[in-house]
Coordinates of C-alpha atoms and ligand atoms in Angstrom, one line a residue:
M815 CA 142.1 -30.1 -29.5
K816 CA 142.6 -32.8 -32.5
N817 CA 139.4 -33.9 -32.0
K818 CA 137.8 -30.4 -32.8
I819 CA 139.6 -30.5 -36.3
D820 CA 138.7 -31.9 -39.6
L821 CA 141.9 -33.4 -40.5
D822 CA 141.1 -34.5 -44.1
Y823 CA 143.6 -37.0 -45.2
S824 CA 142.6 -37.4 -48.7
L825 CA 142.6 -33.4 -48.7
A826 CA 146.0 -33.5 -47.6
S827 CA 147.2 -36.1 -50.0
E828 CA 145.8 -34.0 -53.1
L829 CA 147.8 -31.5 -51.5
I830 CA 150.7 -33.2 -51.2
D831 CA 150.0 -34.5 -54.9
N832 CA 149.8 -30.7 -56.2
I833 CA 153.4 -29.7 -54.5
K834 CA 154.5 -32.9 -56.8
D835 CA 153.1 -31.3 -60.0
D836 CA 154.1 -28.3 -59.2
P837 CA 156.9 -26.6 -61.8
M838 CA 158.7 -25.1 -58.4
G839 CA 157.8 -28.3 -56.3
D840 CA 161.2 -30.1 -57.1
W841 CA 162.8 -29.9 -53.3
F842 CA 160.0 -32.6 -52.4
A843 CA 161.9 -35.2 -54.2
L844 CA 165.2 -33.7 -53.3
P845 CA 166.1 -36.2 -50.2
E846 CA 166.0 -39.3 -52.0
T847 CA 167.1 -38.0 -55.9
F848 CA 169.9 -35.6 -54.8
S849 CA 172.3 -36.5 -57.5
A850 CA 175.2 -38.4 -56.3
T851 CA 178.1 -37.3 -58.7
E852 CA 176.5 -33.3 -57.7
L853 CA 177.1 -34.2 -53.6
K854 CA 180.7 -35.5 -54.4
R855 CA 181.7 -32.2 -56.3
I856 CA 180.2 -30.3 -53.2
K857 CA 182.3 -32.3 -50.9
E858 CA 185.3 -31.8 -53.4
V859 CA 185.2 -28.1 -54.0
A860 CA 184.4 -27.9 -50.0
K861 CA 187.5 -29.7 -49.6
R862 CA 189.8 -27.2 -51.8
V863 CA 187.8 -24.0 -50.1
Q864 CA 188.9 -25.7 -46.6
N865 CA 192.2 -26.0 -47.6
D866 CA 193.1 -22.7 -48.9
S867 CA 191.0 -20.1 -47.0
D868 CA 190.4 -19.1 -43.4
Y869 CA 186.9 -18.0 -44.2
L870 CA 184.1 -18.0 -46.9
V871 CA 182.2 -14.9 -47.4
C872 CA 178.6 -16.2 -48.3
I873 CA 177.1 -13.9 -50.0
G874 CA 173.0 -13.8 -50.7
I875 CA 169.7 -12.6 -48.9
G876 CA 166.2 -14.5 -48.1
G877 CA 166.3 -18.1 -49.5
S878 CA 169.9 -17.8 -51.1
Y879 CA 171.2 -17.7 -47.3
L880 CA 169.0 -18.2 -44.3
G881 CA 169.2 -21.9 -44.4
A882 CA 172.8 -22.0 -44.3
R883 CA 173.2 -19.7 -41.8
A884 CA 170.3 -21.7 -39.9
V885 CA 172.5 -24.8 -39.5
Y886 CA 175.4 -23.0 -39.3
E887 CA 174.7 -21.7 -35.9
A888 CA 172.5 -24.1 -34.7
L889 CA 175.2 -26.8 -34.9
Y890 CA 177.6 -24.4 -33.7
L891 CA 179.9 -24.9 -36.7
G892 CA 181.7 -21.8 -36.3
D893 CA 183.5 -23.1 -33.6
S894 CA 185.2 -26.0 -35.0
A895 CA 185.2 -25.2 -38.5
K896 CA 188.6 -25.3 -40.5
C897 CA 187.2 -22.2 -42.4
R898 CA 184.6 -20.0 -41.0
L899 CA 181.4 -18.6 -42.9
L900 CA 180.9 -15.3 -42.7
F901 CA 177.5 -13.6 -44.1
A902 CA 177.6 -10.9 -46.7
G903 CA 175.0 -9.3 -48.5
N904 CA 171.7 -9.8 -46.6
N905 CA 171.2 -5.7 -45.5
L906 CA 172.4 -2.5 -47.0
S907 CA 174.8 -1.5 -44.3
S908 CA 177.9 -0.4 -44.6
P909 CA 179.1 -1.1 -41.2
E910 CA 178.4 -4.7 -41.4
L911 CA 180.7 -4.8 -44.9
K912 CA 183.5 -2.9 -43.3
R913 CA 183.4 -5.0 -40.3
I914 CA 183.6 -8.3 -43.0
L915 CA 186.4 -6.7 -44.7
K916 CA 188.1 -6.2 -41.2
T917 CA 187.3 -9.8 -40.3
I918 CA 189.0 -11.2 -43.2
D919 CA 192.0 -8.8 -43.2
G920 CA 195.1 -10.7 -43.2
H921 CA 193.7 -14.0 -43.6
D922 CA 193.1 -16.2 -46.8
F923 CA 189.5 -16.0 -47.9
S924 CA 186.9 -17.3 -50.8
V925 CA 183.4 -16.2 -51.7
N926 CA 180.1 -17.7 -52.4
V927 CA 178.0 -15.6 -54.3
I928 CA 174.4 -17.0 -54.1
S929 CA 171.7 -15.5 -56.1
K930 CA 169.1 -17.3 -58.4
S931 CA 168.1 -14.0 -60.3
G932 CA 171.6 -12.8 -60.0
T933 CA 170.2 -9.1 -60.0
T934 CA 169.3 -9.2 -55.9
L935 CA 170.7 -5.6 -55.0
E936 CA 171.8 -6.3 -51.6
P937 CA 174.1 -9.7 -52.9
A938 CA 175.3 -7.5 -55.7
V939 CA 176.5 -4.8 -54.0
A940 CA 178.2 -6.7 -51.4
F941 CA 180.0 -9.2 -54.3
R942 CA 181.5 -6.1 -56.0
V943 CA 183.1 -5.1 -52.3
L944 CA 184.4 -8.7 -52.3
K945 CA 185.1 -9.1 -55.3
Q946 CA 187.7 -5.9 -55.4
A947 CA 188.9 -7.2 -52.0
L948 CA 190.1 -10.6 -53.3
I949 CA 191.4 -8.8 -56.6
E950 CA 193.7 -6.8 -54.4
K951 CA 194.9 -9.4 -52.2
Y952 CA 195.4 -12.0 -55.1
G953 CA 195.4 -10.2 -58.8
E954 CA 192.6 -10.9 -60.9
E955 CA 193.1 -14.5 -61.8
E956 CA 193.9 -16.5 -58.7
A957 CA 190.5 -14.0 -57.6
K958 CA 188.6 -15.5 -60.2
K959 CA 189.4 -19.0 -58.9
R960 CA 188.4 -17.9 -55.2
I961 CA 184.8 -17.2 -56.5
I962 CA 181.9 -19.7 -56.4
A963 CA 178.7 -18.9 -57.7
T964 CA 175.3 -20.4 -57.0
T965 CA 172.7 -19.6 -59.4
D966 CA 170.7 -20.1 -62.2
P967 CA 171.9 -23.1 -64.4
E968 CA 170.8 -21.5 -67.5
C969 CA 170.7 -17.4 -67.6
G970 CA 170.8 -14.3 -65.5
A971 CA 173.5 -12.1 -64.6
L972 CA 175.5 -14.1 -62.4
H973 CA 175.3 -17.0 -64.4
D974 CA 176.9 -15.0 -67.5
E975 CA 179.7 -13.4 -65.4
A976 CA 180.4 -16.6 -63.7
K977 CA 180.7 -18.5 -67.7
E978 CA 182.5 -15.4 -68.6
N979 CA 185.2 -15.6 -65.8
G980 CA 185.5 -19.0 -65.3
Y981 CA 184.1 -19.3 -61.9
E982 CA 182.9 -22.6 -60.3
T983 CA 179.6 -22.9 -60.2
F984 CA 176.9 -24.3 -58.4
D985 CA 172.7 -24.6 -59.8
V986 CA 170.2 -23.4 -57.6
P987 CA 167.9 -26.2 -59.7
L988 CA 165.3 -24.3 -61.8
G989 CA 161.9 -26.0 -60.2
I990 CA 163.6 -24.6 -56.5
G991 CA 162.7 -21.4 -55.2
G992 CA 165.0 -19.8 -52.6
R993 CA 163.3 -20.4 -49.8
Y994 CA 162.6 -24.2 -50.6
S995 CA 166.3 -24.4 -51.3
V996 CA 168.7 -25.2 -48.1
L997 CA 169.1 -29.0 -49.4
T998 CA 170.4 -27.8 -52.6
P999 CA 174.0 -26.2 -53.2
V1000 CA 172.3 -23.1 -51.8
G1001 CA 172.5 -24.4 -48.2
L1002 CA 174.4 -27.9 -48.9
F1003 CA 177.9 -26.1 -50.1
P1004 CA 179.1 -23.5 -47.6
L1005 CA 177.7 -26.0 -44.9
A1006 CA 180.0 -28.6 -46.2
V1007 CA 183.0 -26.0 -46.3
A1008 CA 181.8 -25.3 -42.3
G1009 CA 182.5 -29.2 -42.3
C1010 CA 178.9 -30.1 -41.5
N1011 CA 177.8 -33.6 -42.3
I1012 CA 175.8 -32.9 -45.7
D1013 CA 174.7 -36.6 -46.0
K1014 CA 173.0 -36.8 -42.3
L1015 CA 170.9 -33.6 -43.3
L1016 CA 170.2 -35.2 -46.1
E1017 CA 169.7 -38.5 -44.3
G1018 CA 167.1 -36.4 -41.9
A1019 CA 165.1 -35.0 -44.5
R1020 CA 164.5 -38.4 -46.3
H1021 CA 163.6 -40.1 -42.5
C1022 CA 160.8 -36.9 -42.2
K1023 CA 159.4 -37.9 -45.7
E1024 CA 159.1 -41.7 -44.7
T1025 CA 157.6 -41.1 -41.4
Q1026 CA 155.7 -38.0 -42.7
I1027 CA 154.4 -38.8 -46.1
S1028 CA 154.1 -42.1 -46.5
H1029 CA 151.4 -42.5 -43.6
L1030 CA 149.5 -39.6 -43.6
E1031 CA 147.1 -40.7 -40.6
D1032 CA 150.1 -40.9 -38.3
S1033 CA 151.5 -37.8 -39.7
M1034 CA 152.3 -34.9 -37.1
L1035 CA 153.4 -32.7 -40.3
V1036 CA 149.5 -33.1 -41.9
T1037 CA 148.2 -32.5 -38.0
Y1038 CA 150.4 -29.3 -37.3
A1039 CA 149.3 -28.3 -40.8
F1040 CA 145.5 -28.4 -41.1
T1041 CA 146.0 -27.7 -36.9
R1042 CA 147.1 -24.2 -37.6
F1043 CA 145.1 -23.4 -40.4
Y1044 CA 142.3 -24.5 -37.9
L1045 CA 143.6 -22.1 -35.5
Y1046 CA 143.4 -19.0 -37.8
D1047 CA 140.4 -19.8 -39.6
E1048 CA 138.2 -21.1 -37.1
C1049 CA 139.4 -19.4 -33.7
G1050 CA 141.1 -15.9 -35.4
C1051 CA 144.6 -16.7 -34.4
D1052 CA 146.2 -14.8 -37.0
V1053 CA 150.0 -14.9 -35.2
E1054 CA 151.9 -18.1 -34.6
V1055 CA 155.0 -18.0 -32.6
L1056 CA 158.0 -20.5 -33.0
A1057 CA 159.4 -21.0 -29.3
S1058 CA 162.6 -23.1 -28.3
F1059 CA 164.9 -23.1 -25.2
E1060 CA 167.9 -23.3 -27.2
P1061 CA 169.4 -19.9 -28.1
C1062 CA 171.3 -21.8 -31.1
L1063 CA 168.2 -21.7 -32.8
M1064 CA 167.8 -18.2 -33.4
Y1065 CA 168.5 -18.3 -36.8
F1066 CA 166.5 -21.3 -37.4
N1067 CA 163.5 -19.4 -36.3
E1068 CA 164.8 -16.6 -39.1
W1069 CA 164.5 -19.5 -41.6
W1070 CA 161.1 -20.5 -40.5
K1071 CA 159.5 -17.1 -40.6
Q1072 CA 160.8 -16.6 -44.0
L1073 CA 159.9 -19.9 -45.3
F1074 CA 156.5 -19.4 -44.0
G1075 CA 156.2 -15.4 -44.3
E1076 CA 157.2 -15.4 -48.1
S1077 CA 154.9 -18.5 -48.5
E1078 CA 151.7 -17.6 -47.3
G1079 CA 151.3 -13.6 -46.8
K1080 CA 149.8 -13.4 -49.9
D1081 CA 146.0 -11.8 -51.3
K1082 CA 145.7 -10.2 -47.5
Q1083 CA 145.8 -13.5 -45.7
G1084 CA 148.4 -15.8 -44.1
I1085 CA 149.3 -16.3 -40.3
F1086 CA 152.2 -13.5 -39.2
P1087 CA 155.2 -15.7 -38.3
A1088 CA 157.0 -14.6 -34.9
S1089 CA 159.3 -16.3 -32.8
V1090 CA 161.1 -16.7 -29.3
I1091 CA 164.1 -18.1 -27.6
Y1092 CA 163.1 -18.8 -23.9
S1093 CA 163.9 -18.4 -21.6
T1094 CA 165.2 -15.4 -22.7
D1095 CA 161.7 -14.2 -23.8
L1096 CA 160.2 -15.2 -21.2
H1097 CA 162.2 -11.9 -19.7
S1098 CA 160.2 -9.6 -22.1
L1099 CA 157.7 -10.9 -24.3
G1100 CA 156.7 -13.4 -21.6
Q1101 CA 154.0 -10.6 -20.5
Y1102 CA 152.7 -10.4 -23.8
M1103 CA 152.3 -14.3 -24.4
Q1104 CA 150.5 -15.0 -21.0
D1105 CA 148.1 -11.7 -20.9
G1106 CA 148.2 -9.7 -24.0
R1107 CA 145.9 -10.3 -27.2
R1108 CA 144.1 -13.7 -27.6
N1109 CA 145.3 -13.9 -31.3
I1110 CA 148.4 -16.0 -31.0
F1111 CA 149.2 -19.9 -31.1
E1112 CA 152.5 -21.0 -30.2
T1113 CA 154.4 -23.9 -31.5
F1114 CA 157.4 -25.8 -29.0
L1115 CA 160.6 -27.2 -30.7
K1116 CA 161.8 -29.7 -28.3
F1117 CA 165.1 -31.8 -29.0
S1118 CA 166.4 -34.7 -27.6
P1119 CA 168.5 -33.9 -24.2
E1120 CA 171.9 -33.2 -24.2
K1121 CA 173.8 -36.4 -23.3
S1122 CA 176.2 -34.9 -20.8
P1123 CA 174.8 -31.5 -19.4
L1124 CA 176.2 -29.1 -16.6
T1125 CA 174.8 -29.5 -13.5
V1126 CA 173.9 -27.1 -10.9
P1127 CA 177.5 -27.0 -8.6
S1128 CA 176.9 -27.2 -4.8
F1129 CA 177.9 -24.1 -2.9
K1130 CA 178.3 -24.3 0.9
G1131 CA 176.5 -21.3 2.4
A1132 CA 175.6 -20.1 -0.7
A1133 CA 172.7 -17.7 0.2
D1134 CA 171.1 -17.5 -3.5
G1135 CA 168.4 -20.5 -2.4
L1136 CA 169.1 -22.8 -5.0
D1137 CA 170.2 -25.6 -2.5
Y1138 CA 167.2 -27.6 -3.9
L1139 CA 168.8 -27.6 -7.8
E1140 CA 172.2 -29.0 -6.7
G1141 CA 173.5 -31.4 -8.9
K1142 CA 170.7 -31.6 -11.2
P1143 CA 171.5 -30.9 -15.2
I1144 CA 170.9 -27.8 -16.5
T1145 CA 168.8 -29.6 -19.2
E1146 CA 166.2 -31.0 -16.6
I1147 CA 165.8 -27.6 -15.3
S1148 CA 165.1 -26.3 -19.1
D1149 CA 162.7 -29.0 -19.7
K1150 CA 160.6 -28.2 -16.5
A1151 CA 160.7 -24.9 -17.7
L1152 CA 159.5 -25.8 -21.1
T1153 CA 156.2 -27.5 -19.4
A1154 CA 155.7 -24.9 -16.9
T1155 CA 155.3 -22.4 -19.7
I1156 CA 152.9 -24.4 -21.8
K1157 CA 150.8 -25.0 -18.7
A1158 CA 150.4 -21.5 -17.7
H1159 CA 150.2 -20.5 -21.6
D1160 CA 147.5 -22.9 -21.7
A1161 CA 145.9 -21.3 -18.8
G1162 CA 146.4 -18.1 -19.9
G1163 CA 144.2 -18.9 -23.2
I1164 CA 147.0 -19.8 -25.7
S1165 CA 146.7 -22.7 -28.1
T1166 CA 150.1 -24.8 -27.9
M1167 CA 151.4 -27.2 -30.1
I1168 CA 155.2 -29.4 -29.4
I1169 CA 156.6 -30.7 -32.4
E1170 CA 159.6 -32.8 -30.5
V1171 CA 162.8 -34.2 -32.8
L1172 CA 164.8 -37.2 -31.5
D1173 CA 167.9 -37.9 -32.0
N1174 CA 169.4 -40.2 -29.5
E1175 CA 172.7 -40.9 -31.1
S1176 CA 173.7 -37.2 -31.4
E1177 CA 175.3 -35.5 -28.2
R1178 CA 173.3 -32.4 -28.2
G1179 CA 169.9 -33.6 -30.1
V1180 CA 170.3 -30.4 -32.4
S1181 CA 172.0 -32.4 -35.0
E1182 CA 172.2 -32.7 -38.8
L1183 CA 169.8 -35.1 -38.6
S1184 CA 167.2 -33.5 -36.3
L1185 CA 167.5 -30.3 -38.4
G1186 CA 167.2 -32.2 -41.5
F1187 CA 164.1 -33.9 -40.4
L1188 CA 162.7 -30.1 -39.7
I1189 CA 164.0 -28.5 -42.8
F1190 CA 161.8 -30.8 -44.9
F1191 CA 158.7 -31.4 -42.1
F1192 CA 158.6 -27.4 -42.1
E1193 CA 159.0 -27.0 -46.3
T1194 CA 156.0 -29.5 -46.6
A1195 CA 154.0 -28.2 -44.0
C1196 CA 154.3 -24.7 -45.2
A1197 CA 153.3 -25.8 -48.7
I1198 CA 150.2 -27.5 -47.5
S1199 CA 149.4 -24.7 -45.2
A1200 CA 149.6 -21.9 -48.1
M1201 CA 147.4 -24.4 -49.8
L1202 CA 144.8 -24.1 -47.4
H1203 CA 144.9 -20.6 -47.4
G1204 CA 144.3 -20.6 -51.5
V1205 CA 147.8 -19.2 -52.0
D1206 CA 150.7 -20.0 -54.2
P1207 CA 153.1 -21.2 -51.9
F1208 CA 156.3 -20.4 -54.3
N1209 CA 156.0 -17.2 -55.7
Q1210 CA 156.7 -13.9 -53.8
P1211 CA 154.8 -10.9 -55.6
G1212 CA 154.6 -8.5 -53.0
V1213 CA 158.8 -8.6 -52.4
E1214 CA 159.0 -7.4 -56.5
K1215 CA 157.1 -3.8 -54.9
Y1216 CA 159.8 -2.4 -52.5
K1217 CA 162.3 -3.2 -55.3
K1218 CA 160.3 -1.1 -58.0
E1219 CA 160.1 1.4 -55.8
M1220 CA 164.1 1.6 -54.4
F1221 CA 165.1 1.4 -58.2
K1222 CA 163.1 4.3 -59.0
L1223 CA 164.5 6.0 -55.8
L1224 CA 168.2 5.4 -57.0
G1225 CA 167.6 6.0 -60.5
K1226 CA 167.9 3.1 -62.2
E1227 CA 167.1 2.9 -66.0
Ligands
PA5_997 O1 162.7 -17.3 -51.3 C1 162.9 -16.9 -52.0 O2 162.7 -16.7 -53.1 C2 163.5 -15.4 -52.0 O3 164.0 -15.1 -50.5 C3 165.2 -14.8 -52.4 O4 165.9 -16.6 -51.9 C4 165.5 -13.8 -52.3 O5 164.8 -12.9 -53.1 C5 167.1 -13.8 -53.3 O6 166.7 -13.9 -54.8 P1 167.8 -14.1 -55.6 O7 168.7 -15.8 -55.1 O8 167.4 -14.4 -56.7 O9 169.1 -12.9 -55.3

């Protein structure tokens, strides 16, 4: 496949320069330039929250929440966190909010409200409900100490409320939009509260930048961005399916979908981002992937294998026909399933790519380092890819349309 694609490295270099020069491209410099003072403050406030709260309710939607949730779920942080995260304000569901109120009932909690604009309806509604719960439990003054607002540093409804009430605040940097903000306080603060090693997350992103941007000829990132555009433009593949064999990556897939969907889907163009978790989805979407319309290409994510995996136990006289697998690590079986899936889909006429991220130091392969690497990898590939489509990677004019209609129906003046 690579031979047929025009991997135009000078164009890639030009597009990377465009990112650097774009007023909304500040996320590109972050892995190296993140302020040490701000990082220290994030950790200090996170420690304080860990000490006085069992739960941190993170209120936000889209780019203001998906990155943190992706890493939280991928690292199983909820299993070990001293202070667990709950995610609210990413829908308009009353039962979901009630569930959160029930979970925090009888526990100490704090609230991290995250909204760059400060006017997004879903988080604003949830914030009212959670603020009321805080005031009922702790009283007005203590409630204010338990609210951390992550918002625009200069203006906006949330910025103004935070200032007036003396909430602790973190900035969504002016030159960074929601879906590129996971490595800012938007993602780093809640993740630090949950016990994530945020230094390693940034280190992973730095490593990606060092290895993928300094030598474009060897860059998998550039190959990925150009290949997906080639498959769209030349082969009529307008759906990309991101596939992995780890269920913990379900929210990483959601983050990836938002990143590409909002960045690329403009002017009646763009690749539709979809995702699967195998082998689960081999038993649902597998049939379509093998035999359905051939407008799809598939990108597989692969990590270093888990160091001490479970093995298949032996059972004397078992009738399940699995004796040939006795003693085999489940990781090895999963790896074979991945190779087999790629072979089968390839034979079925689907173009496939594998992105393999190695972190041999971590027990599970899915680690802060590998996730930090992938976050930067996809953010940059997405921006390049959107520019190849000729659209602005950093705006989202379409999202405003539903808001206008909804506000009309709700009678907003
Ligand atoms: O990526 C984006 O810019 C969007 O998904 C926003 O993050 C989302 O709409 C939430 O916006 P805000 O942070 O202003 O509440």
